[in-house]
Coordinates of C-alpha atoms in Angstrom, one line a residue:
M223 CA 115.0 111.9 65.4
R224 CA 116.1 107.8 65.8
V225 CA 117.2 108.4 69.9
H226 CA 115.7 109.2 72.6
E227 CA 118.1 110.1 75.2
F228 CA 118.2 107.6 78.6
G229 CA 116.5 108.5 81.9
N230 CA 115.3 111.7 79.7
R231 CA 111.2 112.0 81.3
P232 CA 109.3 111.6 78.5
S233 CA 111.2 109.3 76.5
P234 CA 109.3 106.3 78.0
A235 CA 105.9 107.9 77.0
V236 CA 107.5 108.8 73.2
S237 CA 108.8 105.3 72.8
T238 CA 105.3 103.6 73.9
Y239 CA 103.5 106.2 71.1
G240 CA 105.2 105.0 68.7
L241 CA 105.5 102.0 68.8
R242 CA 101.7 102.1 69.3
H243 CA 101.4 105.0 66.0
I244 CA 103.6 101.8 63.9
V245 CA 100.9 99.2 64.6
R246 CA 97.7 101.5 64.4
N247 CA 96.9 100.0 61.3
A248 CA 97.2 96.9 61.8
D249 CA 94.4 93.7 62.3
D250 CA 92.8 93.7 66.1
D251 CA 94.9 90.9 67.4
V252 CA 97.8 92.6 66.2
K253 CA 97.0 96.6 68.1
N254 CA 95.3 94.6 71.0
Y255 CA 98.7 92.9 71.3
V256 CA 101.3 95.7 71.3
T257 CA 98.1 97.6 73.2
N258 CA 97.7 96.5 76.0
D259 CA 100.1 93.2 76.2
F260 CA 103.9 95.2 76.3
Y261 CA 105.0 97.4 79.3
V262 CA 107.7 99.6 77.7
D263 CA 110.1 96.5 75.2
D264 CA 108.2 93.3 76.5
A265 CA 105.7 91.5 76.0
L266 CA 103.8 88.9 78.1
S267 CA 100.6 87.6 77.5
S268 CA 98.9 84.4 76.6
T269 CA 96.3 82.2 74.2
P270 CA 94.2 79.0 73.9
S271 CA 96.3 77.4 71.8
A272 CA 100.1 77.0 70.2
E273 CA 98.9 77.8 66.9
E274 CA 97.5 81.1 68.3
A275 CA 100.4 82.2 69.8
I276 CA 102.4 81.3 66.7
Q277 CA 100.4 83.3 64.9
I278 CA 100.2 86.2 66.3
L279 CA 103.9 86.4 67.2
K280 CA 104.9 86.2 63.8
K281 CA 102.0 88.6 61.8
T282 CA 103.1 91.1 65.0
Q283 CA 107.3 90.3 63.9
T284 CA 105.7 91.4 60.3
V285 CA 104.7 94.6 61.4
L286 CA 107.0 96.0 63.9
K287 CA 109.8 95.0 60.8
E288 CA 107.7 96.3 57.5
N289 CA 106.9 99.8 59.4
G290 CA 109.2 100.2 62.0
S291 CA 112.3 98.5 61.0
I292 CA 111.4 96.9 64.9
R293 CA 112.8 93.1 65.1
L294 CA 110.6 91.6 67.7
H295 CA 113.1 88.4 69.6
K296 CA 113.8 86.9 72.6
I297 CA 111.0 84.9 73.0
A298 CA 110.3 82.3 75.2
S299 CA 106.7 80.2 76.0
N300 CA 106.6 76.9 78.3
S301 CA 104.9 75.5 74.5
P302 CA 107.9 73.8 73.0
T303 CA 105.5 73.7 70.0
V304 CA 105.9 77.6 70.2
L305 CA 109.5 77.7 70.0
E306 CA 110.3 75.3 67.2
A307 CA 108.3 77.4 64.9
F308 CA 110.8 80.2 65.0
P309 CA 114.4 79.8 64.2
V310 CA 117.5 79.9 66.8
N311 CA 118.3 83.3 66.4
D312 CA 114.9 85.1 67.3
L313 CA 114.7 83.1 71.0
K314 CA 115.6 83.5 74.2
K315 CA 119.4 83.7 75.1
N316 CA 119.1 80.4 77.2
L317 CA 116.7 78.9 75.0
K318 CA 118.9 78.5 71.5
T319 CA 121.5 75.8 72.4
L320 CA 118.7 73.8 74.0
D321 CA 117.0 70.6 72.6
L322 CA 113.8 71.4 72.8
C323 CA 112.6 67.5 72.6
S324 CA 114.4 66.3 75.8
D325 CA 116.4 69.3 77.6
D326 CA 114.1 70.7 81.1
L327 CA 113.1 74.5 79.7
P328 CA 115.1 77.2 81.5
V329 CA 114.0 79.6 84.6
Q330 CA 112.4 82.5 82.8
Q331 CA 112.4 85.8 84.8
S332 CA 109.3 87.8 83.0
L333 CA 108.8 91.4 84.1
G334 CA 110.2 90.3 87.8
L335 CA 108.7 87.2 88.4
A336 CA 111.0 84.3 87.7
W337 CA 108.5 81.7 85.5
D338 CA 109.3 78.2 85.2
L339 CA 108.7 77.3 81.3
N340 CA 108.5 73.6 82.2
T341 CA 105.9 73.3 85.4
D342 CA 103.9 76.6 84.2
C343 CA 104.4 78.0 87.3
L344 CA 105.4 81.1 89.2
I345 CA 108.3 81.0 91.0
F346 CA 110.3 82.6 93.6
N347 CA 114.4 83.1 93.6
I348 CA 115.1 86.0 96.3
S349 CA 118.7 86.4 97.7
I350 CA 118.5 88.3 100.7
P351 CA 121.1 90.5 101.4
D352 CA 122.9 90.6 104.5
K353 CA 122.1 94.0 105.9
P354 CA 123.1 95.7 109.1
F355 CA 120.2 95.8 111.9
T356 CA 120.0 99.0 111.8
K357 CA 116.5 101.0 109.9
R358 CA 118.6 101.1 107.1
G359 CA 119.2 97.9 106.5
E360 CA 115.6 96.9 107.4
L361 CA 114.7 99.0 105.1
S362 CA 117.0 97.6 102.6
T363 CA 115.2 93.7 103.4
V364 CA 111.9 94.3 103.4
N365 CA 111.8 96.7 99.7
S366 CA 114.8 93.9 98.3
L367 CA 111.3 91.9 98.3
F368 CA 108.9 91.8 95.2
D369 CA 106.1 90.6 94.9
P370 CA 104.0 92.5 92.9
L371 CA 100.7 90.3 92.7
G372 CA 101.1 89.7 96.4
F373 CA 100.8 85.6 96.8
I374 CA 103.5 86.5 99.4
S375 CA 101.3 89.3 101.4
P376 CA 100.8 87.7 104.9
I377 CA 105.2 86.6 105.3
I378 CA 106.0 90.1 103.9
I379 CA 103.3 92.1 106.5
H380 CA 105.0 90.5 109.4
G381 CA 108.3 92.0 108.3
R382 CA 107.0 95.3 107.2
I383 CA 105.5 95.2 110.8
L384 CA 108.5 94.1 112.5
M385 CA 110.3 97.4 110.8
R386 CA 107.7 99.7 112.1
D387 CA 107.9 99.0 115.4
L388 CA 111.4 98.8 115.9
C389 CA 112.1 102.3 114.4
Q390 CA 109.9 103.6 117.0
E391 CA 112.7 104.2 119.3
V392 CA 115.3 105.2 116.7
N393 CA 115.8 108.4 114.8
D394 CA 119.0 107.5 113.5
W395 CA 119.2 105.3 110.3
D396 CA 122.3 103.9 111.2
Q397 CA 121.8 103.6 114.3
P398 CA 121.7 99.6 115.5
L399 CA 117.8 98.8 117.1
L400 CA 117.1 97.6 120.1
T401 CA 118.9 93.7 120.3
E402 CA 115.9 92.1 122.2
F403 CA 113.7 92.3 118.3
E404 CA 117.0 91.5 117.1
K405 CA 115.8 87.5 116.8
E406 CA 112.8 87.6 115.5
W407 CA 113.6 89.5 112.6
S408 CA 117.2 86.9 112.3
N409 CA 113.8 84.3 112.1
W410 CA 111.3 86.4 109.9
K411 CA 115.0 86.4 107.0
E412 CA 115.2 83.1 107.8
S413 CA 111.8 82.4 106.8
L414 CA 112.4 83.6 103.3
K415 CA 114.9 81.1 101.9
S416 CA 112.2 78.7 101.9
L417 CA 110.7 80.9 99.8
H418 CA 112.0 78.9 96.5
K419 CA 109.3 75.8 97.7
L420 CA 106.4 78.3 97.3
A421 CA 105.0 77.7 92.7
I422 CA 101.9 79.4 91.7
P423 CA 99.8 78.4 88.6
R424 CA 100.2 81.2 86.4
M425 CA 96.9 80.1 85.1
Y426 CA 94.4 81.7 86.2
T427 CA 92.1 78.2 85.7
P428 CA 93.0 75.0 83.7
T429 CA 92.9 75.2 80.4
S430 CA 89.5 72.5 81.0
F431 CA 87.9 75.5 82.3
S432 CA 88.7 77.7 78.6
Q433 CA 84.9 77.3 77.5
A434 CA 83.4 78.9 80.6
T435 CA 80.0 79.8 81.0
E436 CA 80.6 81.9 84.4
R437 CA 83.2 83.9 85.5
S438 CA 83.0 86.7 88.5
V439 CA 85.7 88.4 90.9
H440 CA 85.1 88.0 94.6
I441 CA 87.3 90.5 96.3
L442 CA 87.1 89.8 99.9
C443 CA 88.8 92.9 102.7
D444 CA 89.5 92.6 106.5
A445 CA 91.4 95.0 109.4
S446 CA 92.6 94.4 112.5
E447 CA 94.6 96.5 114.8
K448 CA 98.4 95.9 112.6
A449 CA 97.3 95.7 109.2
I450 CA 94.3 95.9 106.7
A451 CA 94.3 93.2 103.7
A452 CA 92.4 92.2 100.4
V453 CA 93.0 89.6 98.0
A454 CA 90.7 88.7 94.9
Y455 CA 89.5 85.5 93.2
L456 CA 88.4 84.6 89.8
K457 CA 85.6 82.4 89.8
T458 CA 84.8 80.2 86.7
V459 CA 82.2 77.3 86.0
S460 CA 82.8 75.5 83.6
E461 CA 79.7 73.9 80.9
S462 CA 79.4 70.3 83.1
G463 CA 78.5 73.1 86.6
D464 CA 82.3 72.5 87.7
V465 CA 83.8 75.3 89.8
H466 CA 87.3 76.9 90.1
V467 CA 88.7 79.4 92.1
G468 CA 92.0 81.3 90.6
F469 CA 93.8 83.5 93.4
I470 CA 94.2 87.0 91.5
M471 CA 95.4 89.5 93.4
G472 CA 96.3 90.5 97.1
K473 CA 97.2 93.2 99.2
S474 CA 97.8 94.5 102.3
K475 CA 99.4 97.3 104.3
V476 CA 100.6 97.9 108.0
V477 CA 98.0 100.9 109.5
P478 CA 99.2 103.7 111.6
V479 CA 100.7 103.3 115.5
C480 CA 97.6 105.4 116.7
G481 CA 94.5 107.0 116.2
H482 CA 92.3 104.6 113.8
T483 CA 89.5 102.9 115.8
I484 CA 88.8 99.0 114.7
P485 CA 85.6 100.3 111.8
R486 CA 87.5 103.0 111.1
L487 CA 90.5 100.5 109.9
E488 CA 87.8 98.0 108.4
L489 CA 86.2 100.5 106.0
C490 CA 89.9 101.4 105.0
G491 CA 89.9 97.6 104.8
A492 CA 87.2 98.2 102.6
L493 CA 88.3 101.0 100.3
L494 CA 91.8 98.8 99.2
A495 CA 89.0 96.4 98.1
T496 CA 88.1 99.1 95.9
E497 CA 91.4 99.8 94.7
V498 CA 92.2 96.2 94.2
G499 CA 89.3 95.6 92.0
R500 CA 90.1 98.2 90.3
I501 CA 93.4 97.0 89.1
V502 CA 91.7 93.7 88.5
F503 CA 89.1 95.3 86.2
E504 CA 91.6 96.7 84.3
G505 CA 93.8 94.1 83.7
L506 CA 91.7 91.2 83.0
N507 CA 89.3 93.5 81.0
L508 CA 86.4 92.9 82.8
S509 CA 83.5 94.6 83.9
P510 CA 83.1 96.1 87.1
D511 CA 79.6 94.4 87.5
V512 CA 81.1 90.9 87.7
A513 CA 82.2 91.4 90.7
K514 CA 81.1 90.2 94.5
Y515 CA 83.1 92.4 97.9
Y516 CA 82.3 90.6 101.2
T517 CA 84.1 91.8 104.4
D518 CA 83.4 90.4 107.8
S519 CA 82.2 93.7 109.3
M520 CA 78.7 94.8 110.1
V521 CA 79.6 98.4 110.6
V522 CA 80.9 98.7 107.4
L523 CA 77.6 97.5 105.9
G524 CA 75.4 99.7 108.0
Y525 CA 77.9 102.3 106.4
L526 CA 77.7 101.8 102.4
N527 CA 74.1 101.2 102.8
N528 CA 72.8 104.1 104.7
R529 CA 70.3 105.7 103.2
S530 CA 69.2 108.1 106.2
R531 CA 72.2 109.0 108.0
R532 CA 75.5 111.6 107.9
F533 CA 78.8 110.4 108.8
Y534 CA 81.8 112.7 110.1
N535 CA 84.2 113.3 106.8
Y536 CA 86.3 110.3 107.8
V537 CA 84.1 107.9 107.1
S538 CA 81.7 109.9 104.3
N539 CA 85.1 111.2 101.9
R540 CA 85.7 107.2 102.3
V541 CA 81.9 105.7 101.9
S542 CA 82.3 108.2 99.1
T543 CA 84.9 106.4 97.5
I544 CA 84.2 102.8 97.4
L545 CA 80.8 103.8 96.1
C546 CA 82.1 105.1 93.0
H547 CA 83.5 102.5 92.2
S548 CA 81.0 99.6 93.8
K549 CA 78.1 99.4 94.2
S550 CA 76.6 99.0 98.1
E551 CA 74.1 95.5 96.7
Q552 CA 77.5 94.3 95.7
W553 CA 78.7 94.5 99.7
T554 CA 78.1 91.2 101.5
F555 CA 79.1 89.9 104.9
V556 CA 81.4 87.2 105.5
P557 CA 82.2 85.3 108.5
T558 CA 85.7 85.6 109.6
H559 CA 86.9 81.9 109.3
N560 CA 86.2 81.6 105.7
N561 CA 87.8 85.0 105.2
P562 CA 91.1 84.8 103.5
A563 CA 92.2 88.7 103.6
D564 CA 92.2 87.9 107.8
L565 CA 94.8 85.6 107.2
G566 CA 96.9 88.7 105.1
T567 CA 97.0 90.8 108.2
R568 CA 98.5 88.4 110.4
C569 CA 101.9 87.2 110.5
F570 CA 103.1 84.0 108.7
T571 CA 106.6 83.1 109.0
T572 CA 106.7 80.3 107.5
V573 CA 105.8 78.9 103.6
E574 CA 104.1 76.4 104.6
E575 CA 101.6 77.7 106.4
L576 CA 101.1 79.7 104.1
V577 CA 100.9 77.2 101.6
D578 CA 97.8 75.4 103.8
S579 CA 95.9 78.6 104.0
N580 CA 93.1 79.2 101.9
W581 CA 95.2 82.3 100.9
L582 CA 96.1 80.9 97.2
Q583 CA 93.6 78.7 97.2
G584 CA 90.4 80.7 97.8
P585 CA 87.7 80.2 100.6
S586 CA 85.5 77.5 100.9
H587 CA 82.5 79.2 100.3
L588 CA 83.1 79.5 96.6
L589 CA 83.0 77.0 95.2
I590 CA 79.0 76.6 96.0
S591 CA 76.8 78.4 94.3
N592 CA 76.0 81.9 95.9
S593 CA 72.8 82.9 96.8
D594 CA 71.3 85.8 94.8
E595 CA 69.3 86.5 97.8
Q596 CA 70.0 90.7 98.8
K597 CA 70.3 91.0 102.5
R598 CA 69.5 94.8 104.2
F599 CA 72.5 95.7 106.8
P600 CA 71.1 98.9 108.4
L601 CA 73.5 100.8 110.7
V602 CA 75.1 99.3 114.5
A603 CA 73.7 101.2 117.2
P604 CA 73.9 104.8 115.7
D605 CA 73.0 106.6 118.5
N606 CA 76.5 105.6 120.1
D607 CA 78.5 105.7 116.9
K608 CA 80.9 108.6 116.8
E609 CA 81.1 108.5 113.2
I610 CA 77.9 109.8 112.3
R611 CA 76.5 112.8 113.1
P612 CA 73.8 113.4 115.2
T613 CA 70.2 113.9 114.7
L614 CA 68.8 116.7 114.9
A615 CA 65.0 117.7 115.6
V616 CA 63.4 120.8 113.9
R617 CA 60.1 122.2 114.6
K618 CA 58.4 125.1 112.8
A619 CA 56.6 127.3 115.2
V620 CA 54.0 129.7 112.3
I621 CA 53.2 133.3 113.9
E622 CA 50.0 134.5 112.2
E623 CA 49.1 138.2 112.8
S624 CA 45.6 138.1 113.8
G625 CA 45.0 141.8 113.8
L626 CA 44.0 144.7 116.6
H627 CA 44.4 141.8 119.2
S628 CA 48.0 141.1 119.0
K629 CA 48.3 144.4 120.0
F630 CA 46.4 143.5 123.0
E631 CA 49.7 143.0 124.7
K632 CA 51.5 146.4 124.7
F633 CA 49.2 147.6 127.2
S634 CA 50.1 147.2 131.3
S635 CA 46.8 147.3 131.9
W636 CA 43.1 146.8 131.2
E637 CA 41.8 150.0 131.7
K638 CA 44.9 151.8 129.7
L639 CA 43.4 148.9 126.4
V640 CA 39.8 149.3 127.3
I641 CA 40.1 153.6 127.1
A642 CA 42.3 153.2 124.3
F643 CA 39.9 151.3 121.8
A644 CA 37.5 153.8 123.1
L645 CA 39.2 155.8 122.1
L646 CA 39.1 154.6 118.2
I647 CA 35.9 154.5 118.2
R648 CA 34.9 158.5 119.3
V649 CA 37.5 159.1 116.1
A650 CA 36.0 156.5 113.9
R651 CA 32.2 157.6 114.7
A652 CA 33.9 161.5 114.4
R653 CA 35.4 161.0 110.7
K654 CA 31.8 159.1 109.5
S655 CA 29.4 161.6 110.5
Q656 CA 32.3 164.9 110.1
T657 CA 30.8 165.5 113.8
Q658 CA 31.9 166.2 117.0
T659 CA 31.2 162.3 119.4
L660 CA 30.6 161.9 122.9
S661 CA 33.8 161.7 125.5
V662 CA 36.1 159.1 125.8
R663 CA 34.8 158.4 129.0
D664 CA 30.9 158.2 127.9
I665 CA 29.7 155.0 129.9
G666 CA 28.3 153.7 125.8
I667 CA 31.5 153.9 124.3
T668 CA 33.8 152.4 126.9
K669 CA 31.0 149.1 127.2
E670 CA 31.4 148.8 123.2
A671 CA 35.0 148.8 123.1
K672 CA 34.8 146.6 126.0
I673 CA 32.7 143.7 124.0
F674 CA 35.0 144.7 120.8
I675 CA 37.5 143.6 122.4
L676 CA 36.7 140.3 123.8
R677 CA 34.5 139.5 120.0
L678 CA 38.6 140.2 118.8
A679 CA 40.0 138.0 122.1
Q680 CA 37.6 134.9 121.3
Q681 CA 38.2 135.3 118.0
A682 CA 41.6 134.7 118.4
S683 CA 41.6 131.9 120.7
F684 CA 38.9 129.7 119.8
R685 CA 38.8 130.2 115.5
M686 CA 38.8 127.0 115.0
R687 CA 35.8 125.6 116.8

């Protein structure tokens, strides 16, 4: 079979398998390029030099053509050297007619993002649809914003919060919403038009940091009554000791309308941080051990470092999930004013606010060498925390059967107890001597029974002495 139906469920998986099957016997660099940097039929990769990019592209072209009759073309790069190394027919359509020596390189669409080849920055070319002020129109407008890496999460979350608040009172999808919020909604849509001013460097670190001595991922999280957020940065230390912090990705979510406390939301923020971490580690091929997590909630840190108390299901399930993907030693405290994730829970209204904040630049404390000293974070007011199960005091009482004296309580009077033991003495003597013994009422047997009873009582009560 040479053709797969478009829209058929297994077609993408079969096509991807076929592409990887072609390079199964190729060199490792070609195999890694096709396996890790291809998404369906598009590839996006980065190399330290133009020479390496040219080499990997030409080798991949040869392998795909010889083994699968597949043509690798529509090449675009921010380096004119790379573009000049290939025939014009192999370049992207809008690059074929350019003079690579004098003309500016155009903006390319790469996996849904706009890539300015001249500045090597990712930009936003957003066209805001003119939709009616209804539930359907709001949903269409908010979902038209494509931001997979969370560059503008503090702005998008504002629209999502507005949509949630506006749609609570309206059930019909095409019913006009409350006019008192229409101005705020219009102002938010108007602020989106200035997103074209925003430019984010494509590279996490400058080329001067290519020979780094240390790389680590730092993930911060926070929560408010409206949203939770997490943001990840790559900290790179050069051979000379210089430090650079680069934005990797961020994520924000709207919280439920009711039913959640701030500690619960902070815990959900920590869970979101581990989700962001998993995406980052897989995408950058980094070990989770190089990560460090931050939160401004001492309650959450107490939950993650707890070793003595048990939680109810809501907290217990989330704590166990967090600790499955991170270690309690990787979590530490950060003040709110140094926590960029706090910005992801607010509502930015302009691009200028986003640019001036440390959401994209990262917190200043990452530029300073962090201490490796481990701090202890105990539970905060565990006796008053409703998420912590109460401590039950259990006492074990051991009752030992001590023979005849345990039967004393079955007699209602002293006289009956003495008569019973006198009878036992008489029967015992009768069996021993095979003769008729004295009467139970005999004074000697009665006295002997009393002495025997008192000795048993003393042994039971004063055995330790």
